[in-house]
Every structure is written in structure tokens, then in C-alpha cells.
Short mmCIF file of C-alpha atoms and ligand atoms in Angstrom, two decimals:
data_model
loop_
_atom_site.label_atom_id
_atom_site.label_comp_id
_atom_site.label_asym_id
_atom_site.label_seq_id
_atom_site.Cartn_x
_atom_site.Cartn_y
_atom_site.Cartn_z
CA MET D 19 83.93 69.57 94.11
CA ALA D 20 81.47 70.30 91.29
CA ASN D 21 79.87 67.27 89.62
CA LYS D 22 81.35 66.30 86.28
CA ILE D 23 79.08 67.09 83.35
CA ASN D 24 78.45 64.35 80.78
CA PHE D 25 79.05 66.33 77.58
CA GLN D 26 78.20 63.34 75.40
CA LYS D 27 74.64 63.45 76.80
CA GLU D 28 74.47 67.16 75.97
CA LEU D 29 75.57 66.41 72.43
CA ASP D 30 72.98 63.62 72.14
CA LYS D 31 70.23 66.11 73.06
CA LEU D 32 71.47 68.69 70.58
CA LEU D 33 71.68 66.17 67.72
CA GLU D 34 68.17 64.96 68.48
CA GLN D 35 66.84 68.51 68.47
CA ASN D 36 68.50 69.37 65.14
CA GLN D 37 67.14 66.17 63.62
CA CYS D 38 63.60 66.94 64.80
CA GLU D 39 63.91 70.35 63.16
CA GLY D 40 65.40 68.83 59.97
CA ARG D 41 68.55 70.96 60.31
CA ILE D 42 72.00 70.07 58.98
CA PRO D 43 74.11 72.80 60.59
CA SER D 44 77.66 73.68 59.60
CA LEU D 45 80.50 72.76 61.96
CA PHE D 46 84.02 74.15 62.07
CA LEU D 47 85.90 71.23 63.61
CA HIS D 48 89.40 71.74 64.93
CA SER D 49 91.42 68.55 64.43
CA CYS D 50 94.59 67.67 66.28
CA CYS D 51 95.45 64.75 63.97
CA ALA D 52 93.98 62.26 61.50
CA PRO D 53 93.63 59.31 63.93
CA CYS D 54 91.70 61.39 66.52
CA SER D 55 89.50 62.95 63.84
CA SER D 56 88.63 59.61 62.20
CA TYR D 57 85.90 58.63 64.66
CA VAL D 58 84.63 62.21 64.98
CA ILE D 59 84.23 62.57 61.21
CA GLU D 60 82.58 59.17 60.93
CA TYR D 61 80.18 60.05 63.73
CA LEU D 62 79.35 63.69 63.03
CA SER D 63 79.27 63.78 59.24
CA ASP D 64 75.81 62.18 59.49
CA TYR D 65 74.58 65.32 61.28
CA PHE D 66 76.69 68.28 60.15
CA GLN D 67 78.36 69.86 57.14
CA ILE D 68 81.89 69.72 58.51
CA THR D 69 84.98 71.74 57.71
CA VAL D 70 88.03 70.19 59.34
CA PHE D 71 90.38 72.90 60.56
CA TYR D 72 93.95 71.75 61.02
CA TYR D 73 95.53 74.33 63.33
CA ASN D 74 98.34 72.96 65.46
CA PRO D 75 101.27 75.34 65.89
CA ASN D 76 102.37 73.18 68.83
CA ILE D 77 103.71 70.34 66.67
CA TYR D 78 107.44 69.62 66.69
CA PRO D 79 109.48 69.12 64.56
CA ASP D 80 108.45 70.58 61.16
CA GLU D 81 108.58 67.19 59.39
CA GLU D 82 106.18 65.80 61.97
CA TYR D 83 103.81 68.70 61.34
CA LEU D 84 103.89 68.10 57.57
CA HIS D 85 103.37 64.37 58.04
CA ARG D 86 100.32 64.93 60.25
CA VAL D 87 98.77 67.41 57.77
CA LYS D 88 99.20 64.91 54.94
CA GLU D 89 97.59 62.15 56.97
CA GLN D 90 94.67 64.43 57.75
CA GLN D 91 94.07 65.16 54.05
CA HIS D 92 94.49 61.49 53.16
CA LEU D 93 91.85 60.51 55.71
CA ILE D 94 89.31 63.08 54.49
CA CYS D 95 89.67 61.73 50.93
CA GLN D 96 89.17 58.14 52.11
CA ILE D 97 86.54 58.10 54.83
CA PRO D 98 82.85 57.73 53.82
CA GLN D 99 80.73 60.76 54.67
CA LYS D 100 77.01 61.45 54.34
CA TYR D 101 77.56 65.22 53.99
CA PRO D 102 80.84 66.20 52.28
CA VAL D 103 83.68 67.19 54.57
CA SER D 104 86.03 70.01 53.57
CA PHE D 105 89.48 70.89 54.84
CA LEU D 106 91.26 74.08 55.89
CA GLU D 107 94.84 74.31 57.10
CA GLY D 108 95.64 77.09 59.57
CA ASP D 109 98.97 78.93 59.93
CA PHE D 110 101.84 77.00 61.40
CA ASP D 111 102.69 79.94 63.68
CA LYS D 112 105.09 78.17 66.02
CA GLU D 113 106.18 81.39 67.78
CA ARG D 114 102.67 81.76 69.23
CA PHE D 115 102.98 78.33 70.82
CA TYR D 116 106.45 78.97 72.25
CA ASP D 117 105.38 82.39 73.58
CA MET D 118 102.45 80.75 75.28
CA ALA D 119 104.57 77.92 76.73
CA LYS D 120 107.18 80.26 78.29
CA GLY D 121 107.72 79.26 81.93
CA LEU D 122 105.52 76.16 81.51
CA GLU D 123 108.09 74.02 79.68
CA LYS D 124 108.70 71.62 82.58
CA ILE D 125 105.08 71.00 83.49
CA PRO D 126 104.14 67.38 82.72
CA GLU D 127 101.56 66.59 80.05
CA GLY D 128 98.02 67.16 81.28
CA GLY D 129 98.83 70.31 83.29
CA GLU D 130 98.56 74.06 82.80
CA ARG D 131 100.68 74.17 79.61
CA CYS D 132 98.18 71.81 77.97
CA PHE D 133 95.22 73.92 79.09
CA GLN D 134 96.84 76.96 77.49
CA CYS D 135 97.58 74.87 74.39
CA TYR D 136 93.90 73.88 74.14
CA ARG D 137 92.95 77.53 74.46
CA LEU D 138 95.41 78.71 71.81
CA ARG D 139 94.00 76.30 69.23
CA LEU D 140 90.35 76.70 70.23
CA GLU D 141 90.52 80.48 70.21
CA LYS D 142 91.69 80.55 66.58
CA THR D 143 88.96 78.04 65.72
CA ALA D 144 86.27 80.19 67.38
CA GLN D 145 87.51 83.36 65.66
CA LEU D 146 87.47 81.83 62.19
CA ALA D 147 84.18 79.99 62.77
CA LYS D 148 82.57 83.33 63.61
CA GLU D 149 84.23 85.12 60.71
CA HIS D 150 83.04 82.49 58.21
CA GLY D 151 79.51 82.20 59.61
CA PHE D 152 79.56 78.61 60.88
CA ASP D 153 76.77 77.37 63.13
CA TYR D 154 79.08 75.63 65.64
CA PHE D 155 82.72 75.09 66.49
CA CYS D 156 84.35 72.16 68.24
CA THR D 157 87.54 70.10 68.55
CA THR D 158 88.48 66.43 68.25
CA LEU D 159 90.81 66.73 71.27
CA SER D 160 88.41 65.25 73.82
CA ILE D 161 88.70 61.80 72.22
CA SER D 162 92.09 61.20 73.82
CA PRO D 163 92.08 59.58 77.26
CA LEU D 164 94.95 62.00 78.06
CA LYS D 165 92.88 65.11 77.37
CA ASN D 166 90.67 66.79 79.94
CA ALA D 167 87.15 66.98 78.47
CA GLN D 168 85.80 69.10 81.34
CA LYS D 169 88.51 71.71 80.72
CA LEU D 170 88.05 71.60 76.92
CA ASN D 171 84.32 72.19 77.25
CA GLU D 172 84.86 74.94 79.84
CA ILE D 173 87.24 76.76 77.46
CA GLY D 174 84.96 76.13 74.48
CA GLU D 175 81.96 77.61 76.27
CA GLU D 176 83.93 80.62 77.43
CA LEU D 177 85.15 81.31 73.87
CA ALA D 178 81.61 80.80 72.58
CA ASP D 179 80.50 83.70 74.79
CA THR D 180 83.48 85.85 73.82
CA TYR D 181 83.13 85.37 70.07
CA GLY D 182 79.36 84.85 69.80
CA ILE D 183 79.54 81.44 68.12
CA PRO D 184 77.98 78.28 69.63
CA TRP D 185 80.30 75.60 71.00
CA LEU D 186 79.36 71.98 70.34
CA PRO D 187 79.44 70.19 73.72
CA SER D 188 81.31 66.91 73.37
CA ASP D 189 83.38 64.20 74.95
CA PHE D 190 84.31 61.93 72.07
CA LYS D 191 85.99 59.30 74.22
CA LYS D 192 82.50 58.24 75.39
CA LYS D 193 80.63 55.62 73.34
CA ASN D 194 83.98 53.87 72.74
CA GLY D 195 85.13 56.74 70.52
CA TYR D 196 88.80 56.20 71.26
CA LYS D 197 88.58 52.48 70.54
CA ARG D 198 86.81 53.17 67.27
CA SER D 199 89.53 55.71 66.29
CA VAL D 200 92.16 52.98 66.73
CA GLU D 201 90.13 50.63 64.48
CA LEU D 202 89.65 53.32 61.84
CA SER D 203 93.35 54.23 61.94
CA ALA D 204 94.18 50.60 61.17
CA LEU D 205 91.53 50.47 58.43
CA TYR D 206 92.90 53.55 56.65
CA GLY D 207 96.55 52.79 57.44
CA LEU D 208 97.00 56.05 59.36
CA TYR D 209 100.20 57.06 61.03
CA ARG D 210 99.66 57.11 64.83
CA GLN D 211 102.26 59.21 66.60
CA ASP D 212 103.44 58.10 70.05
CA TYR D 213 103.63 61.58 71.61
CA CYS D 214 101.11 64.39 71.86
CA GLY D 215 102.83 66.90 69.63
CA CYS D 216 105.05 69.55 71.18
CA VAL D 217 108.78 69.28 71.83
CA PHE D 218 108.12 68.93 75.58
CA SER D 219 105.79 65.97 75.11
CA LYS D 220 108.30 64.40 72.69
CA LYS D 221 111.06 64.63 75.27
CA GLU D 222 108.76 63.33 77.99
CA ARG D 223 107.95 60.31 75.84
CA GLU D 224 111.62 59.69 75.04
CA ARG D 225 112.46 59.74 78.78
CA GLN D 226 109.62 57.31 79.44
CA ILE D 227 110.87 54.91 76.74
CA ALA D 228 114.44 55.15 78.10
CA SER D 229 113.28 54.38 81.66
CA GLU D 230 111.34 51.33 80.42
CA LEU D 231 114.58 49.98 78.91
CA ILE D 232 116.46 50.11 82.22
S1 LIG E 3 101.55 67.97 75.60
FE1 LIG E 3 100.09 68.19 73.88
S2 LIG E 3 98.40 69.46 74.69
FE2 LIG E 3 100.14 69.64 76.09
S3 LIG E 3 101.24 71.48 75.40
FE3 LIG E 3 102.21 69.74 74.38
S4 LIG E 3 101.13 69.55 72.42
FE4 LIG E 3 99.88 70.86 73.73
#
């Protein structure tokens, strides 16, 4: 089996290089939700001009989607930032998610459906990052202990080649990123959902809660 790459170390090297060159590059940062983005914004806004891209057609139901968008905007207004962070909301094109998930509905969280879900969101991020002339693209997703950072980086690098836009290597759960996101969520009073986002993960969570009650 191939050795796991430490993407945090790769990010450290890249940040150091940009600092030596006195560069403040632009970053198109896909965000899955406010809590996960809190640490990433705190950390990276010292090094990049960030645009947070909220593109999550996987979220179910609609009210949950709207709630998460509002929390994202609330956080960006509140959190201190060395270089100002802007916000862009993508289309809530749910059909694309359901088309992608066809036949994968019963796969538990963390499997192939999730890999396709990463790809769906990252591909749109890469396309727009290229179109708008950003220096890098990235996602907050790797902060979650339930998300596969190796897979995210593999997809990110593949899309970087396809679209001709550099991917920012990262694994935000390193350096206690997840723990810090929990602290920041408390500090800014953020809503922390208890399921990943799609209808399948919601049902999986409900079954888990029901089984804990037995
Ligand atoms: S569990 Fe999360 S990552 Fe997996 S398909 Fe659902 S929303 Fe996407």
C-alpha cells in the first residue's frame, strides 16, 4: 500500500515559500459549512486573499441549506481576518447531486458516494477558480475526521491538472484544526449540524440515534 502523504507538511512548505517571496496569493476556498470553515479562515487569512465559495447541492432539506448559508455569512462578518475574506454562493443545483448519487444511495458515509460528492463540489470550485483567475483552489472538507484527506487531495490534484489551476495541498484536521473549529464554533455561537448534509447521511444519523435509544 502506498505511504500516506502528509498534506499539512506540503502546505507548510508552500506557505513558507510564498512568505519568502512576499506573495499574498488569492484562494478560492470551497466551504462545506461555517463550523468547518472557521479554523481554515482563521488560519489561512494570514496568508491568502480568500473568497469563500459556498457550493453544496448535496444539502437536505432546503431549510437546512438556507440555515447553513446564513451561518457561513454570519461567520465571515464576525471572524477577525488579516486580509479581507469575501463570499460567493454557488447554485443550489440539487438535481446534479441526486443524478450523481444514483445507485449509491445505500453506501454508508465515507464510501464511494462521498468520493463522488467531493468531486462534484471540487470540480465546480476548480472551474470557477480558473474562470476568475484565482491563484489556488481548495476545500475545508479535510478538517472533518470523517473525511478522507488522501482522497480529497488526490481529486484536487487531478482537477488542478484538468483545469490548469493550482490545488492547495491540505489536511486541516492536523495541528488540532478540528478541535479549534469546535472552539471557534462555540465562540461565534455557530450552529453545528449533527449529520454530514445529504438525505442519506441524515437518515443514517437518525438510525444511529434510534439504535442508541434501544
Ligand atoms: S455523506 Fe456527506 S460527503 Fe457523503 S454524499 Fe452525503 S453529503 Fe456528500
